[in-house]
PDB file of C-alpha atoms in Angstrom:
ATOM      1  CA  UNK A   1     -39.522  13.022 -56.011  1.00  0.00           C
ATOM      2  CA  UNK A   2     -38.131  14.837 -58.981  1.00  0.00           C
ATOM      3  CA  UNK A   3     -35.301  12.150 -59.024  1.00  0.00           C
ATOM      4  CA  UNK A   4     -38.070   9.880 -59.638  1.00  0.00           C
ATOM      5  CA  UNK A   5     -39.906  11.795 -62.155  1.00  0.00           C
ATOM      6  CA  UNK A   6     -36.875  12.061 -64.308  1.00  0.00           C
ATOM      7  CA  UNK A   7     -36.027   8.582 -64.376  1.00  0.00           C
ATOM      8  CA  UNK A   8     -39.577   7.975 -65.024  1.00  0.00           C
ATOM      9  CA  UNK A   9     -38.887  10.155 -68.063  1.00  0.00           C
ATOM     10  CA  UNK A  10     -35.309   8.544 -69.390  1.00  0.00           C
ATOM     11  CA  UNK A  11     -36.968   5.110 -69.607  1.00  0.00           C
ATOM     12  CA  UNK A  12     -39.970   6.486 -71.233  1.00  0.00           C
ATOM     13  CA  UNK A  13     -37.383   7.675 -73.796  1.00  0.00           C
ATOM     14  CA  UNK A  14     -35.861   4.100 -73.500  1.00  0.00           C
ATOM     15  CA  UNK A  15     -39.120   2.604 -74.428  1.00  0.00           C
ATOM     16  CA  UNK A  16     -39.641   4.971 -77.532  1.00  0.00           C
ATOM     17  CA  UNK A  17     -35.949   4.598 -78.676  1.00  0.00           C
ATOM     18  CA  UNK A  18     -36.734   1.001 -78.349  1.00  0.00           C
ATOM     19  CA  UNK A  19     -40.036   1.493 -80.717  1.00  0.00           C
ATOM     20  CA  UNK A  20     -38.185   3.694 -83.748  1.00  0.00           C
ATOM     21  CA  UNK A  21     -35.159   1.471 -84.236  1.00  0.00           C
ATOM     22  CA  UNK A  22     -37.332  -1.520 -83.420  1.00  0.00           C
ATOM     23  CA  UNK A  23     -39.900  -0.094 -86.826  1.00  0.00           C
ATOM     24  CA  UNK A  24     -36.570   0.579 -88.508  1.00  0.00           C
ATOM     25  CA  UNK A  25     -35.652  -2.818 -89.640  1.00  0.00           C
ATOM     26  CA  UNK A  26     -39.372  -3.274 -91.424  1.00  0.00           C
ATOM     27  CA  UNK A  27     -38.553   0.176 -92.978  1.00  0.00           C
ATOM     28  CA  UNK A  28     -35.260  -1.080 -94.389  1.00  0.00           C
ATOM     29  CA  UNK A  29     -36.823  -4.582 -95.872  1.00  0.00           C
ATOM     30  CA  UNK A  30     -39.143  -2.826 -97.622  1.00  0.00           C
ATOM     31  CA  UNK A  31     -36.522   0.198 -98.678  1.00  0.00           C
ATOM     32  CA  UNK A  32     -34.016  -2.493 -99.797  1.00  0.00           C
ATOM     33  CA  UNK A  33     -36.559  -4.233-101.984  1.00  0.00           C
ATOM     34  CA  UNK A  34     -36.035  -1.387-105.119  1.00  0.00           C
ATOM     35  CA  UNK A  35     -33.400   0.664-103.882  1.00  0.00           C
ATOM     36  CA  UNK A  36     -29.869  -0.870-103.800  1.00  0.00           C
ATOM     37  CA  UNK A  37     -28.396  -0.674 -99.469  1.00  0.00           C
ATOM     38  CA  UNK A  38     -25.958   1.791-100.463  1.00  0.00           C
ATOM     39  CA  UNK A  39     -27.971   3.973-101.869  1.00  0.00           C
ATOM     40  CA  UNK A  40     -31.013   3.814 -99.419  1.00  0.00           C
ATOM     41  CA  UNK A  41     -28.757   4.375 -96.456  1.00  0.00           C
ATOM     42  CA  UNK A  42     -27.367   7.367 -98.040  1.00  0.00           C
ATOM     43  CA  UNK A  43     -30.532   8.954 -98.548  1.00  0.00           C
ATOM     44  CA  UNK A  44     -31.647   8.128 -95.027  1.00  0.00           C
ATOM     45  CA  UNK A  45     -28.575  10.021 -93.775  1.00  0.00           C
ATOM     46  CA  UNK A  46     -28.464  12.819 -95.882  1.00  0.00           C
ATOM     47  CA  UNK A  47     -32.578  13.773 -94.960  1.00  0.00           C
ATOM     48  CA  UNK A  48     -31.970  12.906 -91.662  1.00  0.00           C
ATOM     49  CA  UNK A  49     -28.819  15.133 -91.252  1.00  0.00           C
ATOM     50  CA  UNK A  50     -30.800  17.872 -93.346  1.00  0.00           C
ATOM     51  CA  UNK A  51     -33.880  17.584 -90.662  1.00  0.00           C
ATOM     52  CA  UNK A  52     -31.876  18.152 -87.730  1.00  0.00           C
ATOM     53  CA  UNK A  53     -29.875  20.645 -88.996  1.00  0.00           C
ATOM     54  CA  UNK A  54     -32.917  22.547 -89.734  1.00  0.00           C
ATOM     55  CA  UNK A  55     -33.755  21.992 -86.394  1.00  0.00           C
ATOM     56  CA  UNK A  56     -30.892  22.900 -84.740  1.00  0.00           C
ATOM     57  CA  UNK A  57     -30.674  26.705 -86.657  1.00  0.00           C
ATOM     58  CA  UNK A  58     -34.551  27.214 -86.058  1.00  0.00           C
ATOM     59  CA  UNK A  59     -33.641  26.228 -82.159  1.00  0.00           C
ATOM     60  CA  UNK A  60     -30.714  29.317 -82.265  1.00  0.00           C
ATOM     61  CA  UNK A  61     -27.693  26.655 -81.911  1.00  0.00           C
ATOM     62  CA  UNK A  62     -24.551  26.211 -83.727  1.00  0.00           C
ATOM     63  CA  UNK A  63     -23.140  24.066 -85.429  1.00  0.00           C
ATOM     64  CA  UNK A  64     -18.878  23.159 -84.534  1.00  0.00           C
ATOM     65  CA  UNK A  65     -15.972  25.035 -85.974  1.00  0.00           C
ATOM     66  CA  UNK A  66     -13.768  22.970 -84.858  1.00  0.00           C
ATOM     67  CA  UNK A  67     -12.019  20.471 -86.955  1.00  0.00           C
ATOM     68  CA  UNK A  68     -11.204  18.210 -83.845  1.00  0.00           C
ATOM     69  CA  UNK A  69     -15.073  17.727 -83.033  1.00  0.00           C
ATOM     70  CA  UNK A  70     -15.910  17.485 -86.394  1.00  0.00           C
ATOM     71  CA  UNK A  71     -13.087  14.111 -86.558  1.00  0.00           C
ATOM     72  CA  UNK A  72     -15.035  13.004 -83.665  1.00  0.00           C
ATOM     73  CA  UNK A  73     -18.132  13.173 -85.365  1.00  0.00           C
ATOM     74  CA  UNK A  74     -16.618  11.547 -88.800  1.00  0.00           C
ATOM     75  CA  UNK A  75     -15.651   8.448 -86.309  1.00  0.00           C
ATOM     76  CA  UNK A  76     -18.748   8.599 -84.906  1.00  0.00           C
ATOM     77  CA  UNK A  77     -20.461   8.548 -88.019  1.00  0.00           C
ATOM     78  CA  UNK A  78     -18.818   5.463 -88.876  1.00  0.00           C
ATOM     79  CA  UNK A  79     -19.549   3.440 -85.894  1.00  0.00           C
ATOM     80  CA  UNK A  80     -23.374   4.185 -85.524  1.00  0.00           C
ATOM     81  CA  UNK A  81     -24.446   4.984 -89.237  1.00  0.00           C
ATOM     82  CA  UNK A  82     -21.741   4.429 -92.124  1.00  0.00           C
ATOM     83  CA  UNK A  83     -21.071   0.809 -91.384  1.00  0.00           C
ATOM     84  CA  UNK A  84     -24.028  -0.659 -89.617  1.00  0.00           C
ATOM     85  CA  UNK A  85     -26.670   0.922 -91.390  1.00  0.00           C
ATOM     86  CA  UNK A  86     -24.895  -0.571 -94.615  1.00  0.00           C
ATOM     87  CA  UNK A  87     -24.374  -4.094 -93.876  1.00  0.00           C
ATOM     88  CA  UNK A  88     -27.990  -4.363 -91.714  1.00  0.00           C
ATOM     89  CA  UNK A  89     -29.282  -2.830 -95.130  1.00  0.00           C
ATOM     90  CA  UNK A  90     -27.772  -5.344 -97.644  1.00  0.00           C
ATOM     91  CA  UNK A  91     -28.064  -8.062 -94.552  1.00  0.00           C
ATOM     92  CA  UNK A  92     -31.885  -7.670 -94.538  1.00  0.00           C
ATOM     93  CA  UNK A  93     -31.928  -8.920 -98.897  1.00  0.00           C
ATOM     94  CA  UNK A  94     -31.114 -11.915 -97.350  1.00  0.00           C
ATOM     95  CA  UNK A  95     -32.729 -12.659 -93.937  1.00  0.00           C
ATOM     96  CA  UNK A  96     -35.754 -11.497 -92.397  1.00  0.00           C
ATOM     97  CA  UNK A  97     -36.541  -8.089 -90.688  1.00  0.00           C
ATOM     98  CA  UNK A  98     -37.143 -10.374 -87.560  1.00  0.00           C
ATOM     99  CA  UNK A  99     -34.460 -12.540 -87.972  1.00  0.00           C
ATOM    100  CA  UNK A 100     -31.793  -9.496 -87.965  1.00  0.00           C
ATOM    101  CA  UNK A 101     -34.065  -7.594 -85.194  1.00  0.00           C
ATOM    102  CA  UNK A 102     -32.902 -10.617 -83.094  1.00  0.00           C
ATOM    103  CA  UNK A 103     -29.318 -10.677 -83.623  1.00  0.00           C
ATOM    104  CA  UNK A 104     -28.909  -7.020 -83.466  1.00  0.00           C
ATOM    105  CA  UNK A 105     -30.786  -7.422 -80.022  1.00  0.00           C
ATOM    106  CA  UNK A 106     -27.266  -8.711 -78.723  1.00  0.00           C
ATOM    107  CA  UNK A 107     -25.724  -4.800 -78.541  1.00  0.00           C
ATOM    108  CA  UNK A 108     -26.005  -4.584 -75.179  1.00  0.00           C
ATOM    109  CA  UNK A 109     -24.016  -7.601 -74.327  1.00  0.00           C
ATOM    110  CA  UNK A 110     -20.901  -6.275 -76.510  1.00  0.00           C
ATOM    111  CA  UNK A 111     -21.091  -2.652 -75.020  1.00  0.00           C
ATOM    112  CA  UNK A 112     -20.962  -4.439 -71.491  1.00  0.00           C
ATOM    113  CA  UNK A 113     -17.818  -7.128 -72.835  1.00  0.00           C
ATOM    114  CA  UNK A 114     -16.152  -3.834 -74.241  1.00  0.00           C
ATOM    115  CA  UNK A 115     -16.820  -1.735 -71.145  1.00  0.00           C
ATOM    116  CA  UNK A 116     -15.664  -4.690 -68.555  1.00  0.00           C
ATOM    117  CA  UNK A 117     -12.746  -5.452 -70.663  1.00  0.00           C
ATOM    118  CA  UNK A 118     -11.315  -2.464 -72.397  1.00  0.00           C
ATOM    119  CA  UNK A 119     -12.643   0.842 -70.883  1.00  0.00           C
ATOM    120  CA  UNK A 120     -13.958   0.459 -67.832  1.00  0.00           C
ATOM    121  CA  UNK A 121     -15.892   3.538 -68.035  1.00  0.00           C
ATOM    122  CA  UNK A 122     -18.716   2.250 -66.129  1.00  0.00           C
ATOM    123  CA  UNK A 123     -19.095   0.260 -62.891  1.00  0.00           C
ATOM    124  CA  UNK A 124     -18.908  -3.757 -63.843  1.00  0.00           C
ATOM    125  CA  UNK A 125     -21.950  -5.212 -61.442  1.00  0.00           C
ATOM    126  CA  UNK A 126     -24.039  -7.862 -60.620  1.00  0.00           C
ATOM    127  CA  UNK A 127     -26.680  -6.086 -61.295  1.00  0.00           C
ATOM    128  CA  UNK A 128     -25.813  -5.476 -64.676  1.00  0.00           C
ATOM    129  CA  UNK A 129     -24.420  -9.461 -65.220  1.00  0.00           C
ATOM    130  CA  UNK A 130     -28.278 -10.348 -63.726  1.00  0.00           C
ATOM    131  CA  UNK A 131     -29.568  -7.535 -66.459  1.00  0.00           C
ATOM    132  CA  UNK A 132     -27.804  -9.135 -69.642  1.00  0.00           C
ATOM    133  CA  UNK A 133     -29.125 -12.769 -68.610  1.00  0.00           C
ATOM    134  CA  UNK A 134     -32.172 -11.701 -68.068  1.00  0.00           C
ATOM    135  CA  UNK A 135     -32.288  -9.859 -71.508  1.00  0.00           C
ATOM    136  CA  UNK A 136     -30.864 -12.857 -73.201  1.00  0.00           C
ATOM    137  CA  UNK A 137     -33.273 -15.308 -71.462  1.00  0.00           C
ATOM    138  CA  UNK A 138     -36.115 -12.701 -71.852  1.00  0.00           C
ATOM    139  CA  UNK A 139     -35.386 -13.571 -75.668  1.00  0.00           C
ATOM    140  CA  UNK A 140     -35.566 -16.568 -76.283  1.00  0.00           C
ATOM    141  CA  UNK A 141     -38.608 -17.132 -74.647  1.00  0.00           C
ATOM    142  CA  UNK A 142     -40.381 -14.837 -76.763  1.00  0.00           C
ATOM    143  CA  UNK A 143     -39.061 -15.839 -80.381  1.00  0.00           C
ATOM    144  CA  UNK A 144     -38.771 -19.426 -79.400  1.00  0.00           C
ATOM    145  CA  UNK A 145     -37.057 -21.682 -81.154  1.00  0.00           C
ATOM    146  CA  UNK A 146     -39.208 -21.282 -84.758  1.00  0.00           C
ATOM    147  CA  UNK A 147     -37.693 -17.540 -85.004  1.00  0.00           C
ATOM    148  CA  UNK A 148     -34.203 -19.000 -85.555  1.00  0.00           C
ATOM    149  CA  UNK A 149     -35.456 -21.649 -87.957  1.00  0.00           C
ATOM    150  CA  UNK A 150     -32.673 -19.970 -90.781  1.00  0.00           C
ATOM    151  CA  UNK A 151     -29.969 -19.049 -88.439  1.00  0.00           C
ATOM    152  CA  UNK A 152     -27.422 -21.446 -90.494  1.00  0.00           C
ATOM    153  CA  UNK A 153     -28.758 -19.800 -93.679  1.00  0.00           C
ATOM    154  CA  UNK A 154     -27.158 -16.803 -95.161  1.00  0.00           C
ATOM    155  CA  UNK A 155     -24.421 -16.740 -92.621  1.00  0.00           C
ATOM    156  CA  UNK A 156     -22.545 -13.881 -94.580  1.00  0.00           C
ATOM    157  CA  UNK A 157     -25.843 -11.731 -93.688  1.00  0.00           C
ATOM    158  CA  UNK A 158     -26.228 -12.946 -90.564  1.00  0.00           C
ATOM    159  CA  UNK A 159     -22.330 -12.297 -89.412  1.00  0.00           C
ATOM    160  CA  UNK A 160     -23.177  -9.089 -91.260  1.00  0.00           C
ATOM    161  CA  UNK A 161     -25.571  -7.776 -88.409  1.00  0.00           C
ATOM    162  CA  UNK A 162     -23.608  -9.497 -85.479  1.00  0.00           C
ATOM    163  CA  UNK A 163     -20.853  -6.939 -87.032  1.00  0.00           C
ATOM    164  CA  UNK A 164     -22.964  -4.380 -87.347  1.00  0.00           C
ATOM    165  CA  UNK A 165     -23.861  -4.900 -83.269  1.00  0.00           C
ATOM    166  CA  UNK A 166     -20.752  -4.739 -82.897  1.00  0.00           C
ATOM    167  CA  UNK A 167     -20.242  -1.129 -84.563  1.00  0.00           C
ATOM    168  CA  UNK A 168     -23.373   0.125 -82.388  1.00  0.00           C
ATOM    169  CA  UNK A 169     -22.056  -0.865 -78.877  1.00  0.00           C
ATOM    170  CA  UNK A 170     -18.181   0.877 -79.893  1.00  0.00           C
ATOM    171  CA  UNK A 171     -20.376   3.968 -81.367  1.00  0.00           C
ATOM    172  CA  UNK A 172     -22.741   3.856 -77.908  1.00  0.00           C
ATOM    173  CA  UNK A 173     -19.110   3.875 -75.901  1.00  0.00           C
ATOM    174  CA  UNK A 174     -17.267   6.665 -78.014  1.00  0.00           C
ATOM    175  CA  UNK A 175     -20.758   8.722 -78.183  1.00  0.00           C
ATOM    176  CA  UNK A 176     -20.178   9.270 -74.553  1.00  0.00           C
ATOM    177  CA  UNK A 177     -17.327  11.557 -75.466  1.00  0.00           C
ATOM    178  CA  UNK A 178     -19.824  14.624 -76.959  1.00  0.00           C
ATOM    179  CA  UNK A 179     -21.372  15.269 -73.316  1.00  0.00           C
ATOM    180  CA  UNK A 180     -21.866  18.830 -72.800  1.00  0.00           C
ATOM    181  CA  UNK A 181     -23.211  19.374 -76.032  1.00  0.00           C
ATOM    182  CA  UNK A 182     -26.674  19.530 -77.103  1.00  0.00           C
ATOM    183  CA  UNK A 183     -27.742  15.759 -78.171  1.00  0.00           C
ATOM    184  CA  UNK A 184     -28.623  17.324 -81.918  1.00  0.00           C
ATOM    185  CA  UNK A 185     -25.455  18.418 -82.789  1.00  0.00           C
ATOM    186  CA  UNK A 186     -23.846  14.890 -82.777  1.00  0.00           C
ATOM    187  CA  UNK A 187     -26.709  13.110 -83.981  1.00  0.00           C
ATOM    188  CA  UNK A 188     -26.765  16.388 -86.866  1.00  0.00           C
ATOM    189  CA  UNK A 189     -23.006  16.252 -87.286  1.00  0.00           C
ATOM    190  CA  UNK A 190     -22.703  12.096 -87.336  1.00  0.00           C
ATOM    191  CA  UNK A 191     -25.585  11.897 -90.363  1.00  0.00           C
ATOM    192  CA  UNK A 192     -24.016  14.855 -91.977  1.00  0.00           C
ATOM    193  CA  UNK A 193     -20.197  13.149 -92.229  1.00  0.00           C
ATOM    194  CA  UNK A 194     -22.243   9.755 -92.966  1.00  0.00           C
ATOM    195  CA  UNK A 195     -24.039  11.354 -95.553  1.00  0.00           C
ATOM    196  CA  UNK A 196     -20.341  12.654 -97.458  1.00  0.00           C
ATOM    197  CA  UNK A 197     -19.328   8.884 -97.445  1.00  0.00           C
ATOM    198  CA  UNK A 198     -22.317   7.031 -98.700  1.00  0.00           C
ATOM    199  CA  UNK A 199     -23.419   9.284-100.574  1.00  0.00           C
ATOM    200  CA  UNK A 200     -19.904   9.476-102.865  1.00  0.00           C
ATOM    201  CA  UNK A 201     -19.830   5.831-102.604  1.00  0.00           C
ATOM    202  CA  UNK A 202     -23.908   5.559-104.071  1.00  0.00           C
ATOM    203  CA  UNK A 203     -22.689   7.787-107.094  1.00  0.00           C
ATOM    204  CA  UNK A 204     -19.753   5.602-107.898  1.00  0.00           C
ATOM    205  CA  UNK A 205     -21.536   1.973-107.424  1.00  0.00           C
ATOM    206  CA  UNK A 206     -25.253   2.365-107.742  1.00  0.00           C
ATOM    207  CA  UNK A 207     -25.628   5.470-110.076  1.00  0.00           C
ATOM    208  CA  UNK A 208     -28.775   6.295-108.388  1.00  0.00           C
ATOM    209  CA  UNK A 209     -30.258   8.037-111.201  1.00  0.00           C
ATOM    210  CA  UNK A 210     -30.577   4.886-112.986  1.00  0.00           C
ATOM    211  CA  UNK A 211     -32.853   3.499-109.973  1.00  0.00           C
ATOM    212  CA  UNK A 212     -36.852   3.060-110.231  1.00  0.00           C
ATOM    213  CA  UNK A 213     -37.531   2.412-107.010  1.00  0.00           C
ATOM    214  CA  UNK A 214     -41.641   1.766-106.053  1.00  0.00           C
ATOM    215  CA  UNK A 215     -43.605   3.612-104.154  1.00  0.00           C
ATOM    216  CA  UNK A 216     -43.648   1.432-101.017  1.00  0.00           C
ATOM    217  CA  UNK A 217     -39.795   2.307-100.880  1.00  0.00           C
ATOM    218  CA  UNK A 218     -39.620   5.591-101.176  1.00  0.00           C
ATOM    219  CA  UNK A 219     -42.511   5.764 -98.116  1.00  0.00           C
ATOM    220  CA  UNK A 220     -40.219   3.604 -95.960  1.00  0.00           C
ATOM    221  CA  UNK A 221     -36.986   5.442 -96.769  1.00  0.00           C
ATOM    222  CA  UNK A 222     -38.995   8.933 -95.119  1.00  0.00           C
ATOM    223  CA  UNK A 223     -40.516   7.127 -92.369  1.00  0.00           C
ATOM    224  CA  UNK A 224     -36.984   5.571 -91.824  1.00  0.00           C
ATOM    225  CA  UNK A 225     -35.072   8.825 -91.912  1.00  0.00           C
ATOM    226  CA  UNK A 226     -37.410  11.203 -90.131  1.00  0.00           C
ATOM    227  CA  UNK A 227     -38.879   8.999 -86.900  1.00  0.00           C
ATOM    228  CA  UNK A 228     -36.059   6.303 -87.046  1.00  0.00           C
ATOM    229  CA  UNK A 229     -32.985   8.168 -87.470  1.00  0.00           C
ATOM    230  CA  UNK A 230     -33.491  12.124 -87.051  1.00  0.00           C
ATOM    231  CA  UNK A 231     -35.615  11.542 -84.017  1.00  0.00           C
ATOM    232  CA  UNK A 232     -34.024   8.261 -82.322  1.00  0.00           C
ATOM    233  CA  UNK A 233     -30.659   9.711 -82.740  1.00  0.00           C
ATOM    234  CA  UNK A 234     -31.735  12.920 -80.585  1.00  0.00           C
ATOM    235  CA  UNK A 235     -32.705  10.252 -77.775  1.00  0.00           C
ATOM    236  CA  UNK A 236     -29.856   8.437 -78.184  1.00  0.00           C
ATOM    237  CA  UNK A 237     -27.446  11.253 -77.024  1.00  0.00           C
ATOM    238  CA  UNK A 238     -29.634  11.964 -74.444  1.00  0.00           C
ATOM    239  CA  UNK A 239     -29.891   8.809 -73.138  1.00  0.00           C
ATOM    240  CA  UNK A 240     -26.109   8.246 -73.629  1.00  0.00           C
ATOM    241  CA  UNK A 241     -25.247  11.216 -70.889  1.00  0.00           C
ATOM    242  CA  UNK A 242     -28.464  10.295 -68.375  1.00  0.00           C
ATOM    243  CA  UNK A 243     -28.335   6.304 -68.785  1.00  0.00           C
ATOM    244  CA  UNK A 244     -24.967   5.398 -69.771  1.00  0.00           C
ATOM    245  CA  UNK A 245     -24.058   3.465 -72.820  1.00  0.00           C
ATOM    246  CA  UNK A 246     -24.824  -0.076 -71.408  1.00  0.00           C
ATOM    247  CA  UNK A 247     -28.143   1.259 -70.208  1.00  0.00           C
ATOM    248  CA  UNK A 248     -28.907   3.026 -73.369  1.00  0.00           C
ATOM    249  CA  UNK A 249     -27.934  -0.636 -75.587  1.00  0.00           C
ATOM    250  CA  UNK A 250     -30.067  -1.895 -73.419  1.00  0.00           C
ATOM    251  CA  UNK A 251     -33.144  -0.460 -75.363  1.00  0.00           C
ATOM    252  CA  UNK A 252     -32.216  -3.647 -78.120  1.00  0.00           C
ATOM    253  CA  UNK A 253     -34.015  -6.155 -75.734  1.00  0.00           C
ATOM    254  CA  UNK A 254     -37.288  -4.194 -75.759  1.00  0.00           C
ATOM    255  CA  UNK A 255     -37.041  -4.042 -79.591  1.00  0.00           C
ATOM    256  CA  UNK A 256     -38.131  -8.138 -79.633  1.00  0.00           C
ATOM    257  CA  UNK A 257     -41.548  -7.524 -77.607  1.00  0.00           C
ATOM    258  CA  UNK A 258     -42.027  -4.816 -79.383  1.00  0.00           C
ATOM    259  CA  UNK A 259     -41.837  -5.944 -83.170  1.00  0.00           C
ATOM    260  CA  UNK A 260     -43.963  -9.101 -81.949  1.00  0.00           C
ATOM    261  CA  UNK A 261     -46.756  -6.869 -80.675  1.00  0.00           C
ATOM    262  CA  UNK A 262     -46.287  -5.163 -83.726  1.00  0.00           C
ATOM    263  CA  UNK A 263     -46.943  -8.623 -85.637  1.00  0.00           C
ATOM    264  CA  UNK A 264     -49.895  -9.743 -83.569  1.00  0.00           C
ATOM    265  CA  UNK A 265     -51.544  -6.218 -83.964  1.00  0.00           C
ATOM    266  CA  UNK A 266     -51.065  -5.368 -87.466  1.00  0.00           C
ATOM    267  CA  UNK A 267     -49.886  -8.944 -89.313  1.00  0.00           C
ATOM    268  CA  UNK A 268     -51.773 -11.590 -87.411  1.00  0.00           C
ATOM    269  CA  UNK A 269     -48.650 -13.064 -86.153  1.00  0.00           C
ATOM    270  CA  UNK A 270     -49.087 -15.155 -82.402  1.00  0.00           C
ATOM    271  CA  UNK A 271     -47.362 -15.353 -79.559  1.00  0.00           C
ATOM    272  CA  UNK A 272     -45.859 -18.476 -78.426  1.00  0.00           C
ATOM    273  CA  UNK A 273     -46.776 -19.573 -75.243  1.00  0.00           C
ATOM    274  CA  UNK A 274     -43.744 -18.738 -73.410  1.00  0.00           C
ATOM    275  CA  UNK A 275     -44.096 -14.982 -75.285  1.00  0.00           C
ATOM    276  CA  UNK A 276     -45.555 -13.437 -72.230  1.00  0.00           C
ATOM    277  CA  UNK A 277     -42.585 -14.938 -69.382  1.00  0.00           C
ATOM    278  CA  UNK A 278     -40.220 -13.620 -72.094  1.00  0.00           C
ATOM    279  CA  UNK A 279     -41.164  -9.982 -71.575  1.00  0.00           C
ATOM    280  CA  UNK A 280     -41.464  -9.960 -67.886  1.00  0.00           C
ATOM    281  CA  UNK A 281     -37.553 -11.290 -68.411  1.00  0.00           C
ATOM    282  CA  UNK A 282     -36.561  -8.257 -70.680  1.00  0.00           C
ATOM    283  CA  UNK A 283     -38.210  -5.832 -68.511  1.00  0.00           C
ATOM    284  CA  UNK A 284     -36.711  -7.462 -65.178  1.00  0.00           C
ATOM    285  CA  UNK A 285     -33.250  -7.191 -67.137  1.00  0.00           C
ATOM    286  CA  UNK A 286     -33.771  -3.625 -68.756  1.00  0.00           C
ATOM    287  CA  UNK A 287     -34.757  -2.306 -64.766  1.00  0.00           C
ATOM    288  CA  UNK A 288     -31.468  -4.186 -64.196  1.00  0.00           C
ATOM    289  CA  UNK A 289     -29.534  -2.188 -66.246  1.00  0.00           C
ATOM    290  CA  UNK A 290     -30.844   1.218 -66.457  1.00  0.00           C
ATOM    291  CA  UNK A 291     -32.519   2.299 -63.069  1.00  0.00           C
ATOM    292  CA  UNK A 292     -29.628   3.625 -60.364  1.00  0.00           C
ATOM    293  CA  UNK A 293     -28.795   1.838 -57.148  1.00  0.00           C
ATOM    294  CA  UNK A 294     -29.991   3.593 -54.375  1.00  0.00           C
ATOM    295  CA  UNK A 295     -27.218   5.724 -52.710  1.00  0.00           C
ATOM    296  CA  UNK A 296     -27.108   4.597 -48.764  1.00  0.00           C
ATOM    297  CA  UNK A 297     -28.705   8.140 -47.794  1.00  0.00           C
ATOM    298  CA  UNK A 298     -31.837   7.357 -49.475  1.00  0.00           C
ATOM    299  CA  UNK A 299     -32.133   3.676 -48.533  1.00  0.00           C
ATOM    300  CA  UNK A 300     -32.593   4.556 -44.853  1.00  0.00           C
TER     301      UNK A 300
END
């Protein structure tokens, strides 16, 4: 029973990781409209690294001393924040928020390639083969074919947020490598080393004091950086030790349903008539993925 009610809980956590980085990519087309990429992703680092790290001394923890973990969370930083953030920032001045929601849906299908092929941290089944197709399938269904109507349009931006998927299923892999520590400090420590980069690199290229960005902007740059970033990140390290990194990715196929129920409610956007098979897909393939096989003791 208490197995149960736990994994009830990590895929409640799935389904609300899936709804913050799901908002995040409406957040960043509005950000990016007056505030140059660079600039807004270093601000969203640098609050979001100052929130947890507020967090973390009012919860009595401690920061590491040590220069090793500290490298760890510099690479980290790159992989999930630095690079990513960056290109799906000045990707989205091109393309629609929907458009790269769709293509960065594919992270789970690059942390399962680089798992299978390189490090075989994780157990390669059919399960999990059954879990990607479904996700993929689950899809297209629901953005049909009119939600790829400029996918030969902007490639640069496009290949931009394939790349950045890319980044996000490495960074999901090498996160595994902080377990024993409390999920804020990497999340803290990763925005914190993100934050040195960009931020040195906004002073050099954007000269952010020059900026006038609108109101709109600066609303979506907090929302972005305290429920998107300082918040999803704690969930991600969570889920990365309880779930796995291929279950954990797999949160990217509920981000689709999600920003279309997000359309219908608050945009008048419609489903396509396929719209409600899709869903049953991508929850069919996220269950696929994420919930444990039962060991032989308990399938008696």
């Amino acid at each position: 029973m208490q197995a149960k009610t736990d994994m009830t809980t990590e895929l409640a956590l799935l389904g609300a990781l899936a709804a913050l980085w799901g908002a995040s990519y409406t957040f960043i087309k509005i950000g990016v409209e007056t505030i140059p990429p660079i600039t807004f992703i270093a601000a969203r680092t640098l609050i979001a690294g100052g929130i947890l790290l507020a967090l973390i001394r009012w919860r009595g923890l401690a920061m590491p001393k040590d220069g090793a973990t500290w490298w760890r969370f510099m690479v980290q930083a790159c992989l999930n924040s630095v690079v990513p953030f960056t290109l799906i920032a000045a990707a989205e001045r091109s393309i629609d928020a929907g458009l790269a929601t769709i293509l960065n849906a594919t992270s789970p299908i690059f942390t399962f390639l680089l798992t299978a092929l390189i490090t075989r941290h994780e157990q390669v089944t059919a399960r999990k083969l059954f879990g990607v197709g479904a996700g993929i399938a689950g899809i297209c269904l629901i953005v049909g074919t009119q939600a790829l109507d400029g996918l030969g349009h902007q490639l640069w931006a496009q290949l931009a947020v394939v790349a950045a998927t890319v980044c996000y299923a490495g960074a999901a892999i090498f996160g595994r490598g902080f377990r024993g520590l409390d999920p804020m400090l990497p999340a803290a420590g990763s925005m914190l080393c993100g934050a040195v980069i960009l931020v040195s690199l906004s002073l050099v290229v954007d000269r952010p004091w020059t900026l006038s960005p609108s109101t709109a902007s600066i609303l979506a740059l907090l929302a972005l950086s305290v429920f998107s970033t300082a918040l999803a990140f704690c969930i991600f390290f969570r889920l990365i030790h309880t779930l796995g990194s291929v279950g954990t990715t797999s949160q990217a196929y509920l981000r689709v349903p999600i920003g279309v129920g997000i359309g219908v409610v608050f945009l008048g956007e419609s489903l396509g008539p396929t719209a409600f098979w899709g869903m049953g897909c991508v929850v069919a393939g996220v269950a696929a993925m994420t919930i444990p096989a039962r060991s032989p003791a308990l399938a008696r």
